mmCIF file of N, CA, C and O in Angstrom:
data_model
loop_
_atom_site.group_PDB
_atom_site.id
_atom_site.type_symbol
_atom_site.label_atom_id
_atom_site.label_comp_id
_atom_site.label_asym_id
_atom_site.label_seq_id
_atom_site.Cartn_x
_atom_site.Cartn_y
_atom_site.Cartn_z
ATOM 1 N N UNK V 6 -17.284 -2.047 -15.791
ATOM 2 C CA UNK V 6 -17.356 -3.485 -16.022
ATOM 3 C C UNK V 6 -16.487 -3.947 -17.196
ATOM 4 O O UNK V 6 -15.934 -5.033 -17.024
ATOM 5 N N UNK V 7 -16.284 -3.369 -18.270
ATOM 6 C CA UNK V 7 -15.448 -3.527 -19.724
ATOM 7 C C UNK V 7 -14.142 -2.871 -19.085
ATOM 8 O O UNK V 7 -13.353 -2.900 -20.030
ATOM 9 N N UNK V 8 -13.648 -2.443 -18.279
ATOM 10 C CA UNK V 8 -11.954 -2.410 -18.050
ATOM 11 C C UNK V 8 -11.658 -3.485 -16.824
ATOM 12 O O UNK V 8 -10.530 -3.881 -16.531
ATOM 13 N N UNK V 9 -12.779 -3.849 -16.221
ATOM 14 C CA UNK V 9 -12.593 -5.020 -15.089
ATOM 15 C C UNK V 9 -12.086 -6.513 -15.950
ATOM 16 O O UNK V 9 -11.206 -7.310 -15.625
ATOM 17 N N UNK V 10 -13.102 -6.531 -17.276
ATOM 18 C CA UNK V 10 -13.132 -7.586 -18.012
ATOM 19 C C UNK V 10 -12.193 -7.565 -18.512
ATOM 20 O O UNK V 10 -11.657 -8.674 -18.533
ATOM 21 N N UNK V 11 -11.581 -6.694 -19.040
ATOM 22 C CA UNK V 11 -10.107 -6.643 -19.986
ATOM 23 C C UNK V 11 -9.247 -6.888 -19.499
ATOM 24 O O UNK V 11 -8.359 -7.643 -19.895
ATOM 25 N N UNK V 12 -9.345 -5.959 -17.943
ATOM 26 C CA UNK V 12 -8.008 -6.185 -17.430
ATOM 27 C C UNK V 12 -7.915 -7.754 -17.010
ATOM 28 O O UNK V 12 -6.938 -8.486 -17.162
ATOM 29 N N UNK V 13 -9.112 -8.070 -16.472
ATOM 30 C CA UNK V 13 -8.911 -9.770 -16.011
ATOM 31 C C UNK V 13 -8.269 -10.963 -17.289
ATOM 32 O O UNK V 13 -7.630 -11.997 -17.097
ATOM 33 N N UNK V 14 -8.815 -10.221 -18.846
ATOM 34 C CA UNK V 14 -8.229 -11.476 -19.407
ATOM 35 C C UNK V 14 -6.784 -11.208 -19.483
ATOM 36 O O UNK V 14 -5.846 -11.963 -19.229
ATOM 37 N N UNK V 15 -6.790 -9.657 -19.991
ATOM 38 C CA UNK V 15 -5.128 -9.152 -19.887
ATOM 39 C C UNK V 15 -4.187 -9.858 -18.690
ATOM 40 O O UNK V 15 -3.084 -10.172 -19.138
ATOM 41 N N UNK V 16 -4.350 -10.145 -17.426
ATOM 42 C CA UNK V 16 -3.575 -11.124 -16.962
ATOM 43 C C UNK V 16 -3.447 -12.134 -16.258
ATOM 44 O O UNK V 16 -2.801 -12.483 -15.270
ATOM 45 N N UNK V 17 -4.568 -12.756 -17.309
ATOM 46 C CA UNK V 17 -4.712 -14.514 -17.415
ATOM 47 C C UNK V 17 -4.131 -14.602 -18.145
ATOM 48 O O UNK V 17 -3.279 -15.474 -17.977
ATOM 49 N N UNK V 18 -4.076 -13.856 -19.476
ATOM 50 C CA UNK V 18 -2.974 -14.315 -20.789
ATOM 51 C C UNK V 18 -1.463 -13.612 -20.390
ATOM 52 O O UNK V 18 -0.691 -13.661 -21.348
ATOM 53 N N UNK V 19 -1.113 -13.220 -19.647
ATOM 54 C CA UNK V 19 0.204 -12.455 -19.812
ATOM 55 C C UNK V 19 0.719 -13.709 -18.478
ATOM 56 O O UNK V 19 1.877 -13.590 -18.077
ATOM 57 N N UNK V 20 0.179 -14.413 -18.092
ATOM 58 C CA UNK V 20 1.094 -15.485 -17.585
ATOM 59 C C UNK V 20 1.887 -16.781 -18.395
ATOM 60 O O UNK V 20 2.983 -17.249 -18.087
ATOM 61 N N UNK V 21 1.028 -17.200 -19.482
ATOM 62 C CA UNK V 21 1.528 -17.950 -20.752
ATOM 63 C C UNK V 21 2.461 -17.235 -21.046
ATOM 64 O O UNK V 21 3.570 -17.769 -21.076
ATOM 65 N N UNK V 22 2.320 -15.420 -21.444
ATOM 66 C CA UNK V 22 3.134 -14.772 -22.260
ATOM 67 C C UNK V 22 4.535 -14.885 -21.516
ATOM 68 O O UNK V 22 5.573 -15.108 -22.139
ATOM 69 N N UNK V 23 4.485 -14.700 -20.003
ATOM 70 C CA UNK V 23 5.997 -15.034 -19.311
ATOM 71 C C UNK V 23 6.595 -15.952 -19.298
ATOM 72 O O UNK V 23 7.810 -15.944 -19.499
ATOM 73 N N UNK V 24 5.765 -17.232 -19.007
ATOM 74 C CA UNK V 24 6.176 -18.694 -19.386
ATOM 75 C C UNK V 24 7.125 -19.069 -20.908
ATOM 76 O O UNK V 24 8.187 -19.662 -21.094
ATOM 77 N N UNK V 25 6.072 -18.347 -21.879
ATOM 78 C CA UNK V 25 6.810 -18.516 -23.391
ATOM 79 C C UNK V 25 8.535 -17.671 -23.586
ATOM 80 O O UNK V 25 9.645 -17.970 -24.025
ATOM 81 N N UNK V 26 7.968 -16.693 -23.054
ATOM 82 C CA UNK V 26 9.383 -15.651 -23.210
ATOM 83 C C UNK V 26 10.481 -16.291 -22.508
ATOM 84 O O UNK V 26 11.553 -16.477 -23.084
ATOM 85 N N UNK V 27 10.251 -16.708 -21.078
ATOM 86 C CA UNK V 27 11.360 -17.531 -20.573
ATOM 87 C C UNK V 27 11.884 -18.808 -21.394
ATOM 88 O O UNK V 27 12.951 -18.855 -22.006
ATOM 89 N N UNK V 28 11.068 -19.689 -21.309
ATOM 90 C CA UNK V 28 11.535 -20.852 -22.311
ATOM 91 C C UNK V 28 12.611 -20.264 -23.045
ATOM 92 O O UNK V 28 13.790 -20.528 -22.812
ATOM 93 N N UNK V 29 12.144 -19.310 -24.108
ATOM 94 C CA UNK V 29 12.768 -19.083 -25.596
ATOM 95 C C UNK V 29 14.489 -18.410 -24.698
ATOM 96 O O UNK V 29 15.666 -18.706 -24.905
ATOM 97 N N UNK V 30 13.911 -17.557 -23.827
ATOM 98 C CA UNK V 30 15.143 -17.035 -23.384
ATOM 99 C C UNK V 30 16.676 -18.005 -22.849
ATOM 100 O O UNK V 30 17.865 -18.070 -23.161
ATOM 101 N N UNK V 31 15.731 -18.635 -21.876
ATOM 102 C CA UNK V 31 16.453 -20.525 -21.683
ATOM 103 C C UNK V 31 17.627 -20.847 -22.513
ATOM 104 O O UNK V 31 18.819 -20.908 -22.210
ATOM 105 N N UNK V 32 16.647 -21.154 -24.296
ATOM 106 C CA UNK V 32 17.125 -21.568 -24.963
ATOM 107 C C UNK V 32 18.099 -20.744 -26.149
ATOM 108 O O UNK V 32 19.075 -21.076 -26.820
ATOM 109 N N UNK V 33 17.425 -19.718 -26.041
ATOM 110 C CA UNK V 33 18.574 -18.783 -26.978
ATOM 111 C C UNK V 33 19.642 -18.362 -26.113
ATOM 112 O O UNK V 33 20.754 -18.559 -26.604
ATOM 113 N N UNK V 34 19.632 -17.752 -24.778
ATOM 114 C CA UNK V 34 20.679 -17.036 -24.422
ATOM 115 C C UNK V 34 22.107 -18.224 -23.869
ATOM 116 O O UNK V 34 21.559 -19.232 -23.422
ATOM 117 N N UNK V 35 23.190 -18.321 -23.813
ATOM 118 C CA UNK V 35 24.261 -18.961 -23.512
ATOM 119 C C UNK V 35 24.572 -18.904 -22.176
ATOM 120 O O UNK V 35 24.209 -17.956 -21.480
ATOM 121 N N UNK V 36 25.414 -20.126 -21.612
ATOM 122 C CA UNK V 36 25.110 -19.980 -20.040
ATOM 123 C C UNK V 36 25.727 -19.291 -19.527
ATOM 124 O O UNK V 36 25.149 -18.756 -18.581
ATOM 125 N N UNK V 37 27.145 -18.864 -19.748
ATOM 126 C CA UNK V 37 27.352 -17.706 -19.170
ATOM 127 C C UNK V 37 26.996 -16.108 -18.774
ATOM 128 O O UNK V 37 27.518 -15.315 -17.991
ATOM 129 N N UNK V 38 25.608 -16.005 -19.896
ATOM 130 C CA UNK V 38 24.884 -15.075 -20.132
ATOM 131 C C UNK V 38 23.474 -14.963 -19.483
ATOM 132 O O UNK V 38 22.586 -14.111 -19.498
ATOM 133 N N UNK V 39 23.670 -16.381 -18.815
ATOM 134 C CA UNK V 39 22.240 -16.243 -18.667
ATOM 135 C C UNK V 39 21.479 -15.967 -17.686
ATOM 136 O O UNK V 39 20.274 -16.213 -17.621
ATOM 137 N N UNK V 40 22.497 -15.169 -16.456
ATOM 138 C CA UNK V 40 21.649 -14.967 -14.889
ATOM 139 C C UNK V 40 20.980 -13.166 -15.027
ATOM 140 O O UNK V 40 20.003 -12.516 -14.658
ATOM 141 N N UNK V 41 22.514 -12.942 -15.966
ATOM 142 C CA UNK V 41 22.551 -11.417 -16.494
ATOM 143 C C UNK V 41 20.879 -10.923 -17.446
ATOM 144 O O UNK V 41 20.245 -9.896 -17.205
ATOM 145 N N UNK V 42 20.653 -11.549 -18.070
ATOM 146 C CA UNK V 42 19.583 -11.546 -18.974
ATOM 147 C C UNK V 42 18.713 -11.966 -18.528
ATOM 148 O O UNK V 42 17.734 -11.691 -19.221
ATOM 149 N N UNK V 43 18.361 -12.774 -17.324
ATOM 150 C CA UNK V 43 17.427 -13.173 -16.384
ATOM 151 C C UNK V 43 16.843 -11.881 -15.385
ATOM 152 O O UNK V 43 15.795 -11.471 -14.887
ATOM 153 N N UNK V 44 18.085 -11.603 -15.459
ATOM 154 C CA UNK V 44 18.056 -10.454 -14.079
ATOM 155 C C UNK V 44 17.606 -9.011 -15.044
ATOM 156 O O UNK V 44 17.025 -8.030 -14.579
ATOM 157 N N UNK V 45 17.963 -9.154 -16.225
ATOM 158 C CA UNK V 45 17.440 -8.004 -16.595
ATOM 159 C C UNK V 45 15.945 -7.883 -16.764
ATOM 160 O O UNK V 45 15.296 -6.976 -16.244
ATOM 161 N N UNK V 46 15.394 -8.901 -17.565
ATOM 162 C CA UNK V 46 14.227 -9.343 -17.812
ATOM 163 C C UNK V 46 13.282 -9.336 -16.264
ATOM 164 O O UNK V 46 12.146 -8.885 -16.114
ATOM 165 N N UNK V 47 13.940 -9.819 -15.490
ATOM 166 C CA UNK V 47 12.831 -9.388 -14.414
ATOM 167 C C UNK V 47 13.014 -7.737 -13.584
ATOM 168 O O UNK V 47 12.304 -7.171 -12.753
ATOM 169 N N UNK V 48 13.898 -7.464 -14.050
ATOM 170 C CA UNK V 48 13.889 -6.001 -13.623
ATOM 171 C C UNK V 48 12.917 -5.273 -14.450
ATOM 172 O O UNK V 48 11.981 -4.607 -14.010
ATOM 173 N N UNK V 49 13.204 -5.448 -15.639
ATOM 174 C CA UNK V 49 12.245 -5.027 -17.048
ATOM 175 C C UNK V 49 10.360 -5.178 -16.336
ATOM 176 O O UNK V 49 9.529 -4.280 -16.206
ATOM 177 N N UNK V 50 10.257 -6.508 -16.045
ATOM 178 C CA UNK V 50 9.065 -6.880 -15.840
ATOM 179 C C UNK V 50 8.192 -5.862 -14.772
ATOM 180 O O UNK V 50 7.145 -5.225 -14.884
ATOM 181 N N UNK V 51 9.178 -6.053 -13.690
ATOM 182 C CA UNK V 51 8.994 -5.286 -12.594
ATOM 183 C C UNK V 51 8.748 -3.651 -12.461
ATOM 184 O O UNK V 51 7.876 -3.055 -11.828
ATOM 185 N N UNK V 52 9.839 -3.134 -13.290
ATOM 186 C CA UNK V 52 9.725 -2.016 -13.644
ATOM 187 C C UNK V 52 8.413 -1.477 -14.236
ATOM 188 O O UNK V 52 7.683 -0.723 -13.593
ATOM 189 N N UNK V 53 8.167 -1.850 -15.366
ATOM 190 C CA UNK V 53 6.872 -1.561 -16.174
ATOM 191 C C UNK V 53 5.507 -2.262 -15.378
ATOM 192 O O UNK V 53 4.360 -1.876 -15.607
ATOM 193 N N UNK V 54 5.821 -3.295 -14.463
ATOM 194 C CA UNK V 54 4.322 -3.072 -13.607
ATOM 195 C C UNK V 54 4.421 -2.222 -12.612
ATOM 196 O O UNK V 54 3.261 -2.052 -12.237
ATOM 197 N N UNK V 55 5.215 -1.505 -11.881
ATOM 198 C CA UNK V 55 5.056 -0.513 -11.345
ATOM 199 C C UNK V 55 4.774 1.072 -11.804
ATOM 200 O O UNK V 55 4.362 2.098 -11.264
ATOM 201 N N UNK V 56 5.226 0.669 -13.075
ATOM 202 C CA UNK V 56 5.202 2.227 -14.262
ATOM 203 C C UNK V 56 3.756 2.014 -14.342
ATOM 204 O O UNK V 56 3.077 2.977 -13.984
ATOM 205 N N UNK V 57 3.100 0.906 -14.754
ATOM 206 C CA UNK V 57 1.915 1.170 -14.825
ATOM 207 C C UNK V 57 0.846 1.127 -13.789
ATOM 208 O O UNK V 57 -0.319 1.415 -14.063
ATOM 209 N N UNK V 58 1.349 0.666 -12.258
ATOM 210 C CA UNK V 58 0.399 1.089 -11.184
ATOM 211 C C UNK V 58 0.401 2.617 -11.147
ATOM 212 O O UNK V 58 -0.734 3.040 -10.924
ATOM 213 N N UNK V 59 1.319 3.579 -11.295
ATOM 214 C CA UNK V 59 1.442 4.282 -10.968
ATOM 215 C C UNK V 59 0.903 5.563 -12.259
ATOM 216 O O UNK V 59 0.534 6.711 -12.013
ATOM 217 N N UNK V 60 0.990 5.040 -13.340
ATOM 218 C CA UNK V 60 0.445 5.639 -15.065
ATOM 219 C C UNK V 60 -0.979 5.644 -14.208
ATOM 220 O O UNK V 60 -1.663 6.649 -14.400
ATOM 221 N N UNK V 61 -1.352 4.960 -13.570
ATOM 222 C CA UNK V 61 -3.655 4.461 -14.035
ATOM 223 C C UNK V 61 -4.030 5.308 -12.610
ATOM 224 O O UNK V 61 -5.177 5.701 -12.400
ATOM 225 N N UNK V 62 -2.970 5.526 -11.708
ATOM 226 C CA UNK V 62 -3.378 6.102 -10.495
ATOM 227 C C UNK V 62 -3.384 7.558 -11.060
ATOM 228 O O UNK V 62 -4.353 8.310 -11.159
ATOM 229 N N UNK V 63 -2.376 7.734 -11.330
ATOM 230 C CA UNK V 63 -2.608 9.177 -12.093
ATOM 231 C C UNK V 63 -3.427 9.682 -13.005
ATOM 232 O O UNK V 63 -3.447 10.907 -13.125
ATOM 233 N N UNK V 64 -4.367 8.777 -13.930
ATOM 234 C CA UNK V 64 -5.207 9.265 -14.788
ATOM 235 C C UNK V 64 -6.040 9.067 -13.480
ATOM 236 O O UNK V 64 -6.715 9.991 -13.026
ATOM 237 N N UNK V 65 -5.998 8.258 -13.088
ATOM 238 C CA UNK V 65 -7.542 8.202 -12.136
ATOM 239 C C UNK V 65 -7.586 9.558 -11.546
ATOM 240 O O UNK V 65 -8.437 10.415 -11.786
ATOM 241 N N UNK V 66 -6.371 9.679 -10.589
ATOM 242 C CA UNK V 66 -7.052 11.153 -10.015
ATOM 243 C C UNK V 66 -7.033 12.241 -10.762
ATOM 244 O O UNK V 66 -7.359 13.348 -10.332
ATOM 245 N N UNK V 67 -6.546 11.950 -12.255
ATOM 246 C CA UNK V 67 -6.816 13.475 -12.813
ATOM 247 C C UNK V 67 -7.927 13.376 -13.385
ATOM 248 O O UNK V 67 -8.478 14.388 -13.819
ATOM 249 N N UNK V 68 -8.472 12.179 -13.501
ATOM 250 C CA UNK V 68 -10.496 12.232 -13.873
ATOM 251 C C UNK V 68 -10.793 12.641 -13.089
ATOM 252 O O UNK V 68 -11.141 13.810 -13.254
ATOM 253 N N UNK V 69 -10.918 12.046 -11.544
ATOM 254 C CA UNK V 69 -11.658 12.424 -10.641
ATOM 255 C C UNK V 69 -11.562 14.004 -10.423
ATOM 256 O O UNK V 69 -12.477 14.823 -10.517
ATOM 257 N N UNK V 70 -10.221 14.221 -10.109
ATOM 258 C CA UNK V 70 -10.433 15.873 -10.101
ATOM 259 C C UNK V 70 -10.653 16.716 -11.104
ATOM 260 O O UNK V 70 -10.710 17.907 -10.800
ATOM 261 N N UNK V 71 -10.899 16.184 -13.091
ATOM 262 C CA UNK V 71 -11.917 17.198 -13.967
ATOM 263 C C UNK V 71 -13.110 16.842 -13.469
ATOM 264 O O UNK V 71 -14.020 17.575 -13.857
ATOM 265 N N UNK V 72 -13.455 15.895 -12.680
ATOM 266 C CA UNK V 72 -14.990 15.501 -12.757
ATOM 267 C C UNK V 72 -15.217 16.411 -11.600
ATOM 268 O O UNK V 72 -16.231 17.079 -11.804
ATOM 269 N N UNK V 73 -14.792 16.616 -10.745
ATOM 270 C CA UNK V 73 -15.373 17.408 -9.495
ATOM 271 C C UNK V 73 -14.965 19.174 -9.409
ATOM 272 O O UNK V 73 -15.068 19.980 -8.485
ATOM 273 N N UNK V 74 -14.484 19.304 -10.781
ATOM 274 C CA UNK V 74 -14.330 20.795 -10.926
ATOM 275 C C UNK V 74 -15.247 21.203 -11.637
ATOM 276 O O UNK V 74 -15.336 22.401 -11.903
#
């Protein structure tokens, strides 16, 4: 129930957190620069939520399998 809860506020707030980062990015990066740094940033994004579907699947089954040895 306490990692259901965390994770739920963890991404209710990490949608502001994308919203903010873009803005700033908007406004700092230059326009010729800016599909490049777009494109990285969502590769970035993408990347690390798949790093971490794949990080929690792996602890999971390596609990499950100390727990059943």
């Amino acid at each position: 129930p306490v990692t259901c809860a965390c994770t739920f506020f963890a991404a209710f707030f990490a949608g502001g957190t994308v919203v903010s980062v873009e803005t700033v990015l908007q406004k700092a990066v230059p326009d010729e620069l800016r599909g490049r740094v777009f494109a990285l940033n969502s590769f970035l994004l993408n990347f690390f939520l798949v790093a971490s579907m794949q990080f929690s699947t792996t602890m999971a089954d390596a609990k499950k399998l100390g727990a059943g040895g």
